[in-house]
Each structure stands twice: as structure tokens, then as C-alpha cells.
Amino acid sequence: MTSADVWTNEAIISDAFSSAPDVELGSSQSGWKLCRWRHFVGSYALPALPSPTFVVHIAGKPQVKTWDRDGWSETSSIPGDATILPPHQPSRWLVDGELDVVTLSFAPRLVEHAGRPDRFNRLRFAFSDPLGTALTRQVLSELYAPASDERDSYVGALVDALTAHVLRGASGQGAPVIPSSVSSAYRLHTVMNQIREHPEDDHGLERLAATAGLTTSHFCRVFRKATGVTPHQFVMKTKLDRASHLLTNSELSLAQIADSLGFKNQSHFTRAFRQFSQETPSDFRRRGREAS
């Protein structure tokens, strides 16, 4: 395959949405194409793409899920999360609102030159990539600015840097962590992954801040700036994402689900879930079973 296959990705996505991207930029010489997609959608199926694609959740719906074997994913993507779509694998997505993402497609030759093309053989969904997200946002801000030769050169350099970053990360050669304030992004990533892996644990603010090596006040500021939500909101959202998965894919009672996720009692769980999804856990489970 050649870099022309990169353009095929965008044609497939456009066909799935029945609309063109909001903005697009491509370089056949460099072997990448970047697009922003803004579209109101419920759920949709995306056919297999010929080239691997890096996706950044920019804005829009704060809970986007993907199909995972026999149901919607336990976790969900929020603005600031990144996903890697492998080539030759169809996927399904649940949005129920505005989808606002940026896609960066790579020519296969770039992946092969990265040294570990097998790293792109599986879906990596809703992971934290502060640098990739920051570069993507900077590219977008420049694309909406007045055109000029200087701007175009700058945008090209930014996307080349983003491409190198994604390919380097996929090759398994992680960047060294330097003990300084700059490493806050890495430490936040560690905290967020711990919460996602064990949402039922006691994720008190002091404990989370200690894990990140920051004071509680500094941790709250850095966390909110990076994710758009407070640490408590992120913990609660993670718990309720897991609860949604259990309600749909298990026979556990509401009391058992509440206990397994660390809620004080079933009433506390029900109140939190209603605030999260505008319906009770029982109604959510009933609607899911009626739809299946």
C-alpha cells in the first residue's frame, strides 16, 4: 500500500457519517492526513480502515463507547482521551450526541519504519496522551487562524511532530520520565489508570495527590486542567461507567453492584446513577434488555 491509502480512510469515514470533515489537511509526501469530524450521531458502524488511525476526542459528547465483544465498552472516552484504530478491523461506536474528534491517518510505510507495526494490530481505546492531545489542539487552533505561508509551515511541523510522537509511542520506546514539574502529565496518567483499573477502591483526594507526588491543591488544579473535571467527578464517572456495564452485562442485583463499586449503599448508588444518566439503574437495565 502507498500513502494514497491514507486518503481512503477519510472516504470511508465520510461515507459512514454521510458528511465531509469540518477541516482537513494532508501531506502525501509526509504520509499523513489530519481531519476534524463534528457530527450528531446516535450509534454507528465504521468499516475496516486500510491504515492505522490516531483519534483524539476533542469536545462534544463526554461519554463515547465502543463495542466490546458482546456489549458496549465498560469504559468511555471523554474529551482529552486518545484512541488508536488498527487497520483492517471494523468497529462500532455509541455517541448519543455530538461527536467531535480529530483523526490522524498514517501511510503504512510510516508504521513499518517505526519498527513495530504489530503494535497497531489492536484497538487502544480512551487512553491518556497529554502530549498527543496538546499537539492536536494546537494544530486545530492554527488551522482556524488566517492562512499564511508561515502558518502552513508551522502546522506541517506540528503534525510531523504529532506523527513522530504517536509512532514512537506505538513502537514501545517510551520517553524517559525526568523528575520535574514537567512529569506531572505522566503522574496524572498513572493516577487515572489506577482509578480506571480499580474504581471500587477508596480514591480519596489526599491519596490521589500523594500518588501523583503533588499537594492536594496543586493536584486538583493540574487534574482539572488536564481532564476538564475534578478528581471526584472523574472517580464517580469511572464508577458509573463500570456500573452501566454491569447493569447491561451481568445479573448482579443493584445492591451487589453498589457494594462492588464502593458506594455506601444502594440508595447512594441510585442517586448517583440518576444524576449521571437521568434515569434509575433499574430503568437503564430494563431499557437495555428491551433493546437487545
Coordinates of N, CA and C in Angstrom, one line a residue, residues 63 232-233 235-241 243-244 247 254 257-258 261-282 284:
Q63 N -19.3 11.1 26.9 CA -19.2 9.7 27.1 C -19.4 9.0 25.7
H232 N -12.9 14.1 42.0 CA -14.1 13.4 42.4 C -15.0 13.1 41.3
Q233 N -15.2 14.0 40.4 CA -16.1 13.8 39.2 C -15.5 12.6 38.3
V235 N -13.6 10.1 39.3 CA -13.8 8.8 40.1 C -15.2 8.4 39.9
M236 N -16.2 9.3 40.2 CA -17.6 8.9 40.1 C -18.0 8.5 38.7
K237 N -17.5 9.2 37.7 CA -17.8 8.8 36.3 C -17.3 7.4 36.0
T238 N -16.1 7.1 36.5 CA -15.5 5.8 36.2 C -16.3 4.7 36.9
K239 N -16.7 5.0 38.1 CA -17.6 4.0 38.9 C -18.9 3.8 38.1
L240 N -19.5 4.8 37.6 CA -20.8 4.7 36.9 C -20.7 4.1 35.5
D241 N -19.5 4.3 34.9 CA -19.3 3.6 33.6 C -19.2 2.1 33.9
A243 N -20.6 0.6 36.4 CA -22.0 0.2 36.8 C -22.9 0.0 35.5
S244 N -22.8 0.9 34.5 CA -23.5 0.7 33.3 C -23.2 -0.6 32.6
L247 N -24.8 -3.4 34.7 CA -26.2 -3.5 34.5 C -26.6 -4.1 33.2
L254 N -28.9 -4.7 42.2 CA -28.4 -3.4 42.3 C -27.6 -3.2 43.6
I257 N -24.1 -4.6 42.9 CA -23.3 -3.6 42.1 C -22.9 -2.5 42.9
A258 N -23.8 -1.9 43.8 CA -23.4 -0.8 44.6 C -22.3 -1.2 45.5
L261 N -18.8 -1.6 43.8 CA -18.2 -0.3 43.4 C -17.9 0.7 44.5
G262 N -18.1 0.2 45.7 CA -17.7 1.1 46.9 C -18.7 2.2 47.2
F263 N -20.0 2.1 46.8 CA -21.0 3.0 47.2 C -21.4 2.7 48.6
K264 N -21.9 3.7 49.4 CA -22.2 3.5 50.8 C -23.4 2.5 50.9
N265 N -24.3 2.6 50.0 CA -25.5 1.7 49.9 C -26.2 1.8 48.6
Q266 N -27.3 1.0 48.4 CA -28.0 1.0 47.1 C -28.6 2.4 46.9
S267 N -29.1 3.1 47.9 CA -29.7 4.4 47.7 C -28.7 5.4 47.2
H268 N -27.5 5.4 47.7 CA -26.4 6.3 47.3 C -26.1 6.0 45.8
F269 N -26.0 4.7 45.5 CA -25.7 4.3 44.1 C -26.9 4.8 43.1
T270 N -28.1 4.6 43.5 CA -29.2 5.0 42.7 C -29.2 6.5 42.5
R271 N -29.0 7.3 43.5 CA -29.0 8.8 43.4 C -27.9 9.2 42.4
A272 N -26.7 8.6 42.6 CA -25.6 9.0 41.7 C -25.8 8.6 40.3
F273 N -26.4 7.4 40.1 CA -26.6 6.9 38.7 C -27.7 7.8 38.0
R274 N -28.7 8.2 38.8 CA -29.8 9.0 38.2 C -29.2 10.4 37.8
Q275 N -28.3 10.9 38.6 CA -27.7 12.2 38.2 C -26.8 12.1 37.0
F276 N -26.1 10.9 36.9 CA -25.2 10.6 35.8 C -25.9 10.4 34.5
S277 N -27.0 9.7 34.5 CA -27.7 9.3 33.2 C -29.1 9.7 33.1
Q278 N -29.6 10.4 34.1 CA -31.0 10.9 34.0 C -32.0 9.8 34.1
E279 N -31.7 8.6 34.6 CA -32.6 7.5 34.8 C -32.1 6.6 35.9
T280 N -32.9 5.9 36.5 CA -32.5 5.0 37.6 C -31.8 3.8 37.0
P281 N -31.0 3.1 37.8 CA -30.3 1.9 37.4 C -31.3 0.8 36.9
S282 N -32.5 0.7 37.5 CA -33.5 -0.3 37.1 C -34.0 0.1 35.7
F284 N -32.5 1.9 33.4 CA -31.4 1.7 32.5 C -31.3 0.2 32.1

